[in-house]
């Protein structure tokens, strides 16, 4: 099928990045959120990020102008339903995602493909709540979307081949690479990455090393571009905890037990960069370790 109009639900970090790359690839994009402030912030951020790409010679000024003209924002979920492909990019809570797909149901075109940017939740279960499980796919972008080259495509048990191929073509048009994953908790990237972060938090919790030494060890000793605790702050500690809980509940293996210290930070509201405090304190000129 030919996809030209794309609806993105959720104007946060992932949603605005998805809208950004889709518009640059020539798609008409409708970006939706329940918050008008979030939409305004997203549109401003997309323009600023594209300006940065122009200044670095990554894209031409006319590409930037054309892409921005293809993005519109809306508070009306019905407008999102009138697209060829919907990408849900709301917070990593299954009840929130279910409500979004329920609200979309009366407004969808017969051919509309539904996808979720979830990083861990069952695609089969999300799809089963809709009227088109065969046209439902996991469409998992990496953060930051304009920079990262990978997209995970996750088929639910009912997803048909036509839907998968249509989304694969979109990934190719974006100039990105698709990795096909089976529908098991956290898929490929987060199944491997987030338990590593959780183990780094245990290493901190048990006093094996402090924040700075753990991050330095993995950057210089394993050649990671970012230490695991620094990366956790970038992802969001609430998201890391949510993924660990999905792994622990879904696979029933004690090796996926979330570290109590990770839970404590989330309970404190210290979620990382987005709240200015996590394993580092970002309120000053330079990040300072909190332990």
mmCIF file of N, CA, C and O in Angstrom, residues 165-263:
data_model
loop_
_atom_site.group_PDB
_atom_site.id
_atom_site.type_symbol
_atom_site.label_atom_id
_atom_site.label_comp_id
_atom_site.label_asym_id
_atom_site.label_seq_id
_atom_site.Cartn_x
_atom_site.Cartn_y
_atom_site.Cartn_z
ATOM 1 N N UNK A 165 5.549 -5.203 5.344
ATOM 2 C CA UNK A 165 6.275 -4.697 4.169
ATOM 3 C C UNK A 165 6.054 -3.195 3.986
ATOM 4 O O UNK A 165 6.972 -2.461 3.604
ATOM 5 N N UNK A 166 4.837 -2.729 4.248
ATOM 6 C CA UNK A 166 4.546 -1.299 4.116
ATOM 7 C C UNK A 166 5.395 -0.487 5.091
ATOM 8 O O UNK A 166 5.933 0.573 4.741
ATOM 9 N N UNK A 167 5.528 -0.986 6.315
ATOM 10 C CA UNK A 167 6.332 -0.275 7.325
ATOM 11 C C UNK A 167 7.824 -0.405 7.041
ATOM 12 O O UNK A 167 8.593 0.528 7.293
ATOM 13 N N UNK A 168 8.223 -1.533 6.498
ATOM 14 C CA UNK A 168 9.620 -1.709 6.097
ATOM 15 C C UNK A 168 9.995 -0.682 5.027
ATOM 16 O O UNK A 168 11.084 -0.093 5.054
ATOM 17 N N UNK A 169 9.080 -0.435 4.098
ATOM 18 C CA UNK A 169 9.325 0.553 3.043
ATOM 19 C C UNK A 169 9.473 1.954 3.626
ATOM 20 O O UNK A 169 10.308 2.741 3.176
ATOM 21 N N UNK A 170 8.663 2.279 4.654
ATOM 22 C CA UNK A 170 8.781 3.583 5.316
ATOM 23 C C UNK A 170 10.167 3.725 5.945
ATOM 24 O O UNK A 170 10.816 4.766 5.811
ATOM 25 N N UNK A 171 10.624 2.682 6.630
ATOM 26 C CA UNK A 171 11.957 2.720 7.259
ATOM 27 C C UNK A 171 13.033 2.966 6.202
ATOM 28 O O UNK A 171 13.944 3.778 6.400
ATOM 29 N N UNK A 172 12.916 2.293 5.073
ATOM 30 C CA UNK A 172 13.888 2.472 3.983
ATOM 31 C C UNK A 172 13.842 3.902 3.448
ATOM 32 O O UNK A 172 14.887 4.498 3.159
ATOM 33 N N UNK A 173 12.647 4.463 3.323
ATOM 34 C CA UNK A 173 12.511 5.845 2.846
ATOM 35 C C UNK A 173 13.131 6.851 3.812
ATOM 36 O O UNK A 173 13.549 7.942 3.404
ATOM 37 N N UNK A 174 13.182 6.495 5.089
ATOM 38 C CA UNK A 174 13.805 7.356 6.092
ATOM 39 C C UNK A 174 15.335 7.279 6.032
ATOM 40 O O UNK A 174 16.022 8.070 6.676
ATOM 41 N N UNK A 175 15.849 6.310 5.282
ATOM 42 C CA UNK A 175 17.295 6.104 5.247
ATOM 43 C C UNK A 175 17.805 5.393 6.478
ATOM 44 O O UNK A 175 19.009 5.444 6.798
ATOM 45 N N UNK A 176 16.912 4.709 7.199
ATOM 46 C CA UNK A 176 17.298 3.971 8.399
ATOM 47 C C UNK A 176 17.315 2.475 8.112
ATOM 48 O O UNK A 176 16.960 2.038 7.020
ATOM 49 N N UNK A 177 17.733 1.694 9.089
ATOM 50 C CA UNK A 177 17.819 0.243 8.953
ATOM 51 C C UNK A 177 16.850 -0.417 9.914
ATOM 52 O O UNK A 177 16.758 -0.018 11.080
ATOM 53 N N UNK A 178 16.110 -1.415 9.431
ATOM 54 C CA UNK A 178 15.141 -2.125 10.269
ATOM 55 C C UNK A 178 15.740 -3.418 10.806
ATOM 56 O O UNK A 178 16.431 -4.140 10.097
ATOM 57 N N UNK A 179 15.471 -3.685 12.078
ATOM 58 C CA UNK A 179 15.784 -4.982 12.685
ATOM 59 C C UNK A 179 14.445 -5.632 13.034
ATOM 60 O O UNK A 179 13.627 -5.034 13.723
ATOM 61 N N UNK A 180 14.215 -6.830 12.539
ATOM 62 C CA UNK A 180 12.968 -7.530 12.822
ATOM 63 C C UNK A 180 13.094 -8.266 14.148
ATOM 64 O O UNK A 180 14.055 -9.008 14.365
ATOM 65 N N UNK A 181 12.130 -8.040 15.036
ATOM 66 C CA UNK A 181 12.160 -8.670 16.352
ATOM 67 C C UNK A 181 10.862 -9.438 16.581
ATOM 68 O O UNK A 181 9.801 -9.045 16.099
ATOM 69 N N UNK A 182 10.960 -10.519 17.325
ATOM 70 C CA UNK A 182 9.767 -11.259 17.719
ATOM 71 C C UNK A 182 9.110 -10.550 18.902
ATOM 72 O O UNK A 182 9.753 -9.798 19.638
ATOM 73 N N UNK A 183 7.833 -10.820 19.102
ATOM 74 C CA UNK A 183 7.055 -10.120 20.122
ATOM 75 C C UNK A 183 7.215 -10.774 21.494
ATOM 76 O O UNK A 183 6.316 -11.444 21.999
ATOM 77 N N UNK A 184 8.405 -10.581 22.073
ATOM 78 C CA UNK A 184 8.678 -10.994 23.441
ATOM 79 C C UNK A 184 9.104 -9.764 24.228
ATOM 80 O O UNK A 184 9.582 -8.783 23.638
ATOM 81 N N UNK A 185 8.927 -9.773 25.551
ATOM 82 C CA UNK A 185 9.154 -8.559 26.350
ATOM 83 C C UNK A 185 10.468 -7.840 26.045
ATOM 84 O O UNK A 185 11.541 -8.438 26.062
ATOM 85 N N UNK A 186 10.350 -6.538 25.728
ATOM 86 C CA UNK A 186 11.462 -5.604 25.478
ATOM 87 C C UNK A 186 12.173 -5.837 24.151
ATOM 88 O O UNK A 186 13.127 -5.132 23.832
ATOM 89 N N UNK A 187 11.727 -6.854 23.367
ATOM 90 C CA UNK A 187 12.242 -7.060 22.011
ATOM 91 C C UNK A 187 13.762 -7.316 22.024
ATOM 92 O O UNK A 187 14.224 -8.104 22.845
ATOM 93 N N UNK A 188 14.549 -6.670 21.158
ATOM 94 C CA UNK A 188 15.989 -6.971 21.101
ATOM 95 C C UNK A 188 16.808 -5.952 21.889
ATOM 96 O O UNK A 188 17.504 -6.300 22.856
ATOM 97 N N UNK A 189 16.744 -4.691 21.490
ATOM 98 C CA UNK A 189 17.648 -3.678 22.047
ATOM 99 C C UNK A 189 17.483 -3.550 23.554
ATOM 100 O O UNK A 189 18.460 -3.647 24.314
ATOM 101 N N UNK A 190 16.251 -3.347 24.019
ATOM 102 C CA UNK A 190 16.051 -3.132 25.447
ATOM 103 C C UNK A 190 16.139 -4.407 26.272
ATOM 104 O O UNK A 190 16.410 -4.349 27.473
ATOM 105 N N UNK A 191 15.935 -5.553 25.638
ATOM 106 C CA UNK A 191 16.138 -6.847 26.329
ATOM 107 C C UNK A 191 17.601 -6.979 26.759
ATOM 108 O O UNK A 191 17.923 -7.597 27.781
ATOM 109 N N UNK A 192 18.497 -6.409 25.963
ATOM 110 C CA UNK A 192 19.937 -6.493 26.263
ATOM 111 C C UNK A 192 20.408 -5.256 27.020
ATOM 112 O O UNK A 192 21.157 -5.356 28.006
ATOM 113 N N UNK A 193 19.973 -4.076 26.585
ATOM 114 C CA UNK A 193 20.491 -2.818 27.113
ATOM 115 C C UNK A 193 20.032 -2.509 28.537
ATOM 116 O O UNK A 193 20.847 -2.164 29.403
ATOM 117 N N UNK A 194 18.727 -2.611 28.808
ATOM 118 C CA UNK A 194 18.213 -2.148 30.105
ATOM 119 C C UNK A 194 18.641 -3.053 31.261
ATOM 120 O O UNK A 194 18.976 -2.542 32.340
ATOM 121 N N UNK A 195 18.706 -4.390 31.100
ATOM 122 C CA UNK A 195 19.291 -5.186 32.182
ATOM 123 C C UNK A 195 20.758 -4.812 32.467
ATOM 124 O O UNK A 195 21.204 -4.905 33.616
ATOM 125 N N UNK A 196 21.499 -4.390 31.444
ATOM 126 C CA UNK A 196 22.869 -3.924 31.688
ATOM 127 C C UNK A 196 22.850 -2.666 32.562
ATOM 128 O O UNK A 196 23.644 -2.536 33.503
ATOM 129 N N UNK A 197 21.920 -1.745 32.254
ATOM 130 C CA UNK A 197 21.780 -0.538 33.078
ATOM 131 C C UNK A 197 21.371 -0.921 34.504
ATOM 132 O O UNK A 197 21.922 -0.404 35.477
ATOM 133 N N UNK A 198 20.418 -1.847 34.625
ATOM 134 C CA UNK A 198 19.967 -2.304 35.942
ATOM 135 C C UNK A 198 21.125 -2.906 36.739
ATOM 136 O O UNK A 198 21.246 -2.692 37.953
ATOM 137 N N UNK A 199 22.011 -3.646 36.060
ATOM 138 C CA UNK A 199 23.177 -4.239 36.724
ATOM 139 C C UNK A 199 24.152 -3.156 37.170
ATOM 140 O O UNK A 199 24.778 -3.262 38.236
ATOM 141 N N UNK A 200 24.266 -2.092 36.377
ATOM 142 C CA UNK A 200 25.113 -0.959 36.775
ATOM 143 C C UNK A 200 24.555 -0.298 38.039
ATOM 144 O O UNK A 200 25.318 0.114 38.926
ATOM 145 N N UNK A 201 23.208 -0.208 38.133
ATOM 146 C CA UNK A 201 22.592 0.363 39.336
ATOM 147 C C UNK A 201 22.837 -0.550 40.540
ATOM 148 O O UNK A 201 23.109 -0.071 41.647
ATOM 149 N N UNK A 202 22.767 -1.873 40.337
ATOM 150 C CA UNK A 202 23.109 -2.805 41.420
ATOM 151 C C UNK A 202 24.566 -2.620 41.861
ATOM 152 O O UNK A 202 24.886 -2.684 43.054
ATOM 153 N N UNK A 203 25.460 -2.391 40.904
ATOM 154 C CA UNK A 203 26.871 -2.184 41.211
ATOM 155 C C UNK A 203 27.056 -0.940 42.085
ATOM 156 O O UNK A 203 27.873 -0.922 43.007
ATOM 157 N N UNK A 204 26.241 0.079 41.813
ATOM 158 C CA UNK A 204 26.229 1.292 42.636
ATOM 159 C C UNK A 204 25.599 1.009 44.000
ATOM 160 O O UNK A 204 26.139 1.392 45.046
ATOM 161 N N UNK A 205 24.467 0.329 43.991
ATOM 162 C CA UNK A 205 23.699 -0.008 45.196
ATOM 163 C C UNK A 205 24.537 -0.812 46.192
ATOM 164 O O UNK A 205 24.468 -0.597 47.411
ATOM 165 N N UNK A 206 25.354 -1.727 45.660
ATOM 166 C CA UNK A 206 26.166 -2.604 46.513
ATOM 167 C C UNK A 206 27.512 -1.991 46.889
ATOM 168 O O UNK A 206 28.305 -2.613 47.594
ATOM 169 N N UNK A 207 27.775 -0.778 46.391
ATOM 170 C CA UNK A 207 28.995 -0.089 46.773
ATOM 171 C C UNK A 207 30.247 -0.566 46.060
ATOM 172 O O UNK A 207 31.372 -0.279 46.502
ATOM 173 N N UNK A 208 30.077 -1.275 44.959
ATOM 174 C CA UNK A 208 31.235 -1.747 44.198
ATOM 175 C C UNK A 208 31.983 -0.561 43.581
ATOM 176 O O UNK A 208 33.214 -0.557 43.488
ATOM 177 N N UNK A 209 31.235 0.442 43.164
ATOM 178 C CA UNK A 209 31.827 1.655 42.604
ATOM 179 C C UNK A 209 30.848 2.801 42.770
ATOM 180 O O UNK A 209 29.665 2.588 43.038
ATOM 181 N N UNK A 210 31.343 4.043 42.633
ATOM 182 C CA UNK A 210 30.438 5.187 42.664
ATOM 183 C C UNK A 210 29.985 5.517 41.242
ATOM 184 O O UNK A 210 30.412 4.868 40.281
ATOM 185 N N UNK A 211 29.128 6.512 41.109
ATOM 186 C CA UNK A 211 28.563 6.853 39.797
ATOM 187 C C UNK A 211 29.657 7.131 38.780
ATOM 188 O O UNK A 211 29.655 6.586 37.665
ATOM 189 N N UNK A 212 30.615 7.955 39.170
ATOM 190 C CA UNK A 212 31.651 8.361 38.219
ATOM 191 C C UNK A 212 32.536 7.185 37.803
ATOM 192 O O UNK A 212 32.874 7.019 36.628
ATOM 193 N N UNK A 213 32.902 6.345 38.772
ATOM 194 C CA UNK A 213 33.809 5.228 38.446
ATOM 195 C C UNK A 213 33.108 4.174 37.587
ATOM 196 O O UNK A 213 33.723 3.581 36.690
ATOM 197 N N UNK A 214 31.819 3.936 37.833
ATOM 198 C CA UNK A 214 31.073 2.958 37.024
ATOM 199 C C UNK A 214 30.977 3.436 35.577
ATOM 200 O O UNK A 214 31.240 2.671 34.635
ATOM 201 N N UNK A 215 30.614 4.701 35.391
ATOM 202 C CA UNK A 215 30.494 5.226 34.026
ATOM 203 C C UNK A 215 31.845 5.283 33.323
ATOM 204 O O UNK A 215 31.965 4.934 32.142
ATOM 205 N N UNK A 216 32.890 5.706 34.053
ATOM 206 C CA UNK A 216 34.220 5.776 33.457
ATOM 207 C C UNK A 216 34.707 4.382 33.068
ATOM 208 O O UNK A 216 35.317 4.181 32.015
ATOM 209 N N UNK A 217 34.427 3.385 33.916
ATOM 210 C CA UNK A 217 34.865 2.015 33.647
ATOM 211 C C UNK A 217 34.288 1.489 32.343
ATOM 212 O O UNK A 217 34.978 0.851 31.536
ATOM 213 N N UNK A 218 32.992 1.760 32.116
ATOM 214 C CA UNK A 218 32.363 1.242 30.902
ATOM 215 C C UNK A 218 32.727 2.054 29.663
ATOM 216 O O UNK A 218 32.803 1.507 28.555
ATOM 217 N N UNK A 219 32.977 3.345 29.829
ATOM 218 C CA UNK A 219 33.392 4.167 28.677
ATOM 219 C C UNK A 219 34.815 3.819 28.237
ATOM 220 O O UNK A 219 35.072 3.635 27.045
ATOM 221 N N UNK A 220 35.716 3.714 29.200
ATOM 222 C CA UNK A 220 37.121 3.473 28.852
ATOM 223 C C UNK A 220 37.457 1.991 28.786
ATOM 224 O O UNK A 220 38.363 1.594 28.063
ATOM 225 N N UNK A 221 36.730 1.164 29.544
ATOM 226 C CA UNK A 221 37.032 -0.261 29.574
ATOM 227 C C UNK A 221 36.268 -1.083 28.560
ATOM 228 O O UNK A 221 36.722 -2.155 28.157
ATOM 229 N N UNK A 222 35.102 -0.608 28.135
ATOM 230 C CA UNK A 222 34.293 -1.339 27.149
ATOM 231 C C UNK A 222 34.023 -0.502 25.904
ATOM 232 O O UNK A 222 33.278 -0.920 25.026
ATOM 233 N N UNK A 223 34.608 0.695 25.857
ATOM 234 C CA UNK A 223 34.489 1.603 24.710
ATOM 235 C C UNK A 223 33.046 2.015 24.436
ATOM 236 O O UNK A 223 32.669 2.240 23.281
ATOM 237 N N UNK A 224 32.232 2.120 25.491
ATOM 238 C CA UNK A 224 30.868 2.623 25.333
ATOM 239 C C UNK A 224 30.921 4.144 25.201
ATOM 240 O O UNK A 224 31.657 4.801 25.936
ATOM 241 N N UNK A 225 30.132 4.722 24.293
ATOM 242 C CA UNK A 225 30.166 6.183 24.124
ATOM 243 C C UNK A 225 29.606 6.932 25.328
ATOM 244 O O UNK A 225 29.923 8.097 25.555
ATOM 245 N N UNK A 226 28.784 6.262 26.118
ATOM 246 C CA UNK A 226 28.151 6.879 27.283
ATOM 247 C C UNK A 226 28.097 5.823 28.390
ATOM 248 O O UNK A 226 27.814 4.658 28.119
ATOM 249 N N UNK A 227 28.402 6.219 29.633
ATOM 250 C CA UNK A 227 28.324 5.275 30.739
ATOM 251 C C UNK A 227 26.885 4.837 30.988
ATOM 252 O O UNK A 227 25.937 5.546 30.642
ATOM 253 N N UNK A 228 26.662 3.664 31.624
ATOM 254 C CA UNK A 228 25.305 3.137 31.803
ATOM 255 C C UNK A 228 24.411 4.004 32.686
ATOM 256 O O UNK A 228 23.202 4.079 32.452
ATOM 257 N N UNK A 229 24.991 4.685 33.695
ATOM 258 C CA UNK A 229 24.171 5.531 34.565
ATOM 259 C C UNK A 229 23.853 6.856 33.884
ATOM 260 O O UNK A 229 22.741 7.384 34.007
ATOM 261 N N UNK A 230 24.807 7.361 33.135
ATOM 262 C CA UNK A 230 24.582 8.556 32.304
ATOM 263 C C UNK A 230 23.501 8.262 31.259
ATOM 264 O O UNK A 230 22.614 9.081 31.001
ATOM 265 N N UNK A 231 23.578 7.067 30.680
ATOM 266 C CA UNK A 231 22.593 6.656 29.678
ATOM 267 C C UNK A 231 21.210 6.493 30.308
ATOM 268 O O UNK A 231 20.194 6.877 29.712
ATOM 269 N N UNK A 232 21.155 5.940 31.517
ATOM 270 C CA UNK A 232 19.879 5.791 32.221
ATOM 271 C C UNK A 232 19.216 7.153 32.427
ATOM 272 O O UNK A 232 18.009 7.304 32.218
ATOM 273 N N UNK A 233 20.012 8.146 32.825
ATOM 274 C CA UNK A 233 19.482 9.501 32.993
ATOM 275 C C UNK A 233 18.962 10.055 31.674
ATOM 276 O O UNK A 233 17.966 10.780 31.635
ATOM 277 N N UNK A 234 19.641 9.733 30.577
ATOM 278 C CA UNK A 234 19.227 10.216 29.251
ATOM 279 C C UNK A 234 17.912 9.561 28.832
ATOM 280 O O UNK A 234 16.999 10.226 28.325
ATOM 281 N N UNK A 235 17.781 8.260 29.061
ATOM 282 C CA UNK A 235 16.559 7.522 28.697
ATOM 283 C C UNK A 235 15.400 7.953 29.591
ATOM 284 O O UNK A 235 14.268 8.133 29.127
ATOM 285 N N UNK A 236 15.671 8.127 30.875
ATOM 286 C CA UNK A 236 14.636 8.383 31.885
ATOM 287 C C UNK A 236 14.550 7.191 32.813
ATOM 288 O O UNK A 236 14.323 6.056 32.365
ATOM 289 N N UNK A 237 14.775 7.414 34.102
ATOM 290 C CA UNK A 237 14.800 6.292 35.050
ATOM 291 C C UNK A 237 13.434 5.631 35.175
ATOM 292 O O UNK A 237 13.344 4.425 35.422
ATOM 293 N N UNK A 238 12.365 6.402 34.972
ATOM 294 C CA UNK A 238 11.020 5.814 34.995
ATOM 295 C C UNK A 238 10.821 4.843 33.834
ATOM 296 O O UNK A 238 10.216 3.774 33.998
ATOM 297 N N UNK A 239 11.365 5.194 32.681
ATOM 298 C CA UNK A 239 11.275 4.299 31.520
ATOM 299 C C UNK A 239 12.095 3.037 31.748
ATOM 300 O O UNK A 239 11.641 1.923 31.439
ATOM 301 N N UNK A 240 13.303 3.192 32.294
ATOM 302 C CA UNK A 240 14.145 2.024 32.604
ATOM 303 C C UNK A 240 13.430 1.089 33.575
ATOM 304 O O UNK A 240 13.431 -0.139 33.393
ATOM 305 N N UNK A 241 12.821 1.664 34.610
ATOM 306 C CA UNK A 241 12.109 0.849 35.595
ATOM 307 C C UNK A 241 10.909 0.153 34.961
ATOM 308 O O UNK A 241 10.651 -1.027 35.225
ATOM 309 N N UNK A 242 10.181 0.875 34.120
ATOM 310 C CA UNK A 242 9.015 0.280 33.456
ATOM 311 C C UNK A 242 9.424 -0.914 32.597
ATOM 312 O O UNK A 242 8.758 -1.959 32.598
ATOM 313 N N UNK A 243 10.541 -0.788 31.881
ATOM 314 C CA UNK A 243 11.015 -1.891 31.025
ATOM 315 C C UNK A 243 11.462 -3.071 31.870
ATOM 316 O O UNK A 243 11.164 -4.232 31.552
ATOM 317 N N UNK A 244 12.166 -2.807 32.988
ATOM 318 C CA UNK A 244 12.579 -3.901 33.867
ATOM 319 C C UNK A 244 11.363 -4.622 34.452
ATOM 320 O O UNK A 244 11.367 -5.855 34.587
ATOM 321 N N UNK A 245 10.316 -3.878 34.786
ATOM 322 C CA UNK A 245 9.103 -4.514 35.316
ATOM 323 C C UNK A 245 8.414 -5.370 34.258
ATOM 324 O O UNK A 245 7.898 -6.449 34.566
ATOM 325 N N UNK A 246 8.411 -4.892 33.005
ATOM 326 C CA UNK A 246 7.842 -5.687 31.910
ATOM 327 C C UNK A 246 8.639 -6.982 31.733
ATOM 328 O O UNK A 246 8.069 -8.073 31.575
ATOM 329 N N UNK A 247 9.961 -6.892 31.773
ATOM 330 C CA UNK A 247 10.816 -8.081 31.655
ATOM 331 C C UNK A 247 10.593 -9.040 32.819
ATOM 332 O O UNK A 247 10.464 -10.259 32.632
ATOM 333 N N UNK A 248 10.558 -8.495 34.022
ATOM 334 C CA UNK A 248 10.395 -9.319 35.221
ATOM 335 C C UNK A 248 9.038 -10.018 35.234
ATOM 336 O O UNK A 248 8.944 -11.229 35.496
ATOM 337 N N UNK A 249 7.978 -9.260 34.889
ATOM 338 C CA UNK A 249 6.629 -9.831 34.879
ATOM 339 C C UNK A 249 6.435 -10.796 33.711
ATOM 340 O O UNK A 249 5.824 -11.855 33.857
ATOM 341 N N UNK A 250 6.968 -10.405 32.543
ATOM 342 C CA UNK A 250 6.715 -11.185 31.332
ATOM 343 C C UNK A 250 7.518 -12.456 31.212
ATOM 344 O O UNK A 250 7.066 -13.430 30.607
ATOM 345 N N UNK A 251 8.730 -12.459 31.781
ATOM 346 C CA UNK A 251 9.609 -13.626 31.646
ATOM 347 C C UNK A 251 9.753 -14.410 32.948
ATOM 348 O O UNK A 251 10.329 -15.499 32.952
ATOM 349 N N UNK A 252 9.256 -13.855 34.063
ATOM 350 C CA UNK A 252 9.225 -14.544 35.359
ATOM 351 C C UNK A 252 10.595 -15.093 35.760
ATOM 352 O O UNK A 252 10.710 -16.203 36.273
ATOM 353 N N UNK A 253 11.618 -14.285 35.534
ATOM 354 C CA UNK A 253 12.993 -14.692 35.853
ATOM 355 C C UNK A 253 13.573 -13.665 36.822
ATOM 356 O O UNK A 253 13.537 -12.456 36.564
ATOM 357 N N UNK A 254 14.111 -14.132 37.942
ATOM 358 C CA UNK A 254 14.619 -13.211 38.971
ATOM 359 C C UNK A 254 15.804 -12.375 38.495
ATOM 360 O O UNK A 254 16.101 -11.344 39.103
ATOM 361 N N UNK A 255 16.454 -12.774 37.414
ATOM 362 C CA UNK A 255 17.584 -11.971 36.930
ATOM 363 C C UNK A 255 17.116 -10.612 36.395
ATOM 364 O O UNK A 255 17.929 -9.715 36.193
ATOM 365 N N UNK A 256 15.819 -10.455 36.172
ATOM 366 C CA UNK A 256 15.274 -9.180 35.700
ATOM 367 C C UNK A 256 14.659 -8.347 36.836
ATOM 368 O O UNK A 256 13.935 -7.385 36.568
ATOM 369 N N UNK A 257 14.944 -8.696 38.091
ATOM 370 C CA UNK A 257 14.383 -7.939 39.215
ATOM 371 C C UNK A 257 14.958 -6.523 39.217
ATOM 372 O O UNK A 257 16.175 -6.347 39.242
ATOM 373 N N UNK A 258 14.100 -5.502 39.181
ATOM 374 C CA UNK A 258 14.621 -4.128 39.195
ATOM 375 C C UNK A 258 15.396 -3.849 40.480
ATOM 376 O O UNK A 258 14.990 -4.277 41.568
ATOM 377 N N UNK A 259 16.497 -3.151 40.368
ATOM 378 C CA UNK A 259 17.291 -2.803 41.538
ATOM 379 C C UNK A 259 16.476 -1.880 42.458
ATOM 380 O O UNK A 259 15.882 -0.908 41.984
ATOM 381 N N UNK A 260 16.456 -2.146 43.775
ATOM 382 C CA UNK A 260 15.714 -1.278 44.698
ATOM 383 C C UNK A 260 16.148 0.186 44.630
ATOM 384 O O UNK A 260 15.329 1.083 44.842
ATOM 385 N N UNK A 261 17.419 0.431 44.313
ATOM 386 C CA UNK A 261 17.886 1.816 44.219
ATOM 387 C C UNK A 261 17.257 2.531 43.019
ATOM 388 O O UNK A 261 16.924 3.719 43.096
ATOM 389 N N UNK A 262 17.062 1.808 41.912
ATOM 390 C CA UNK A 262 16.390 2.385 40.747
ATOM 391 C C UNK A 262 14.956 2.765 41.116
ATOM 392 O O UNK A 262 14.481 3.862 40.785
ATOM 393 N N UNK A 263 14.281 1.870 41.823
ATOM 394 C CA UNK A 263 12.915 2.147 42.279
ATOM 395 C C UNK A 263 12.891 3.375 43.188
ATOM 396 O O UNK A 263 11.996 4.227 43.085
#
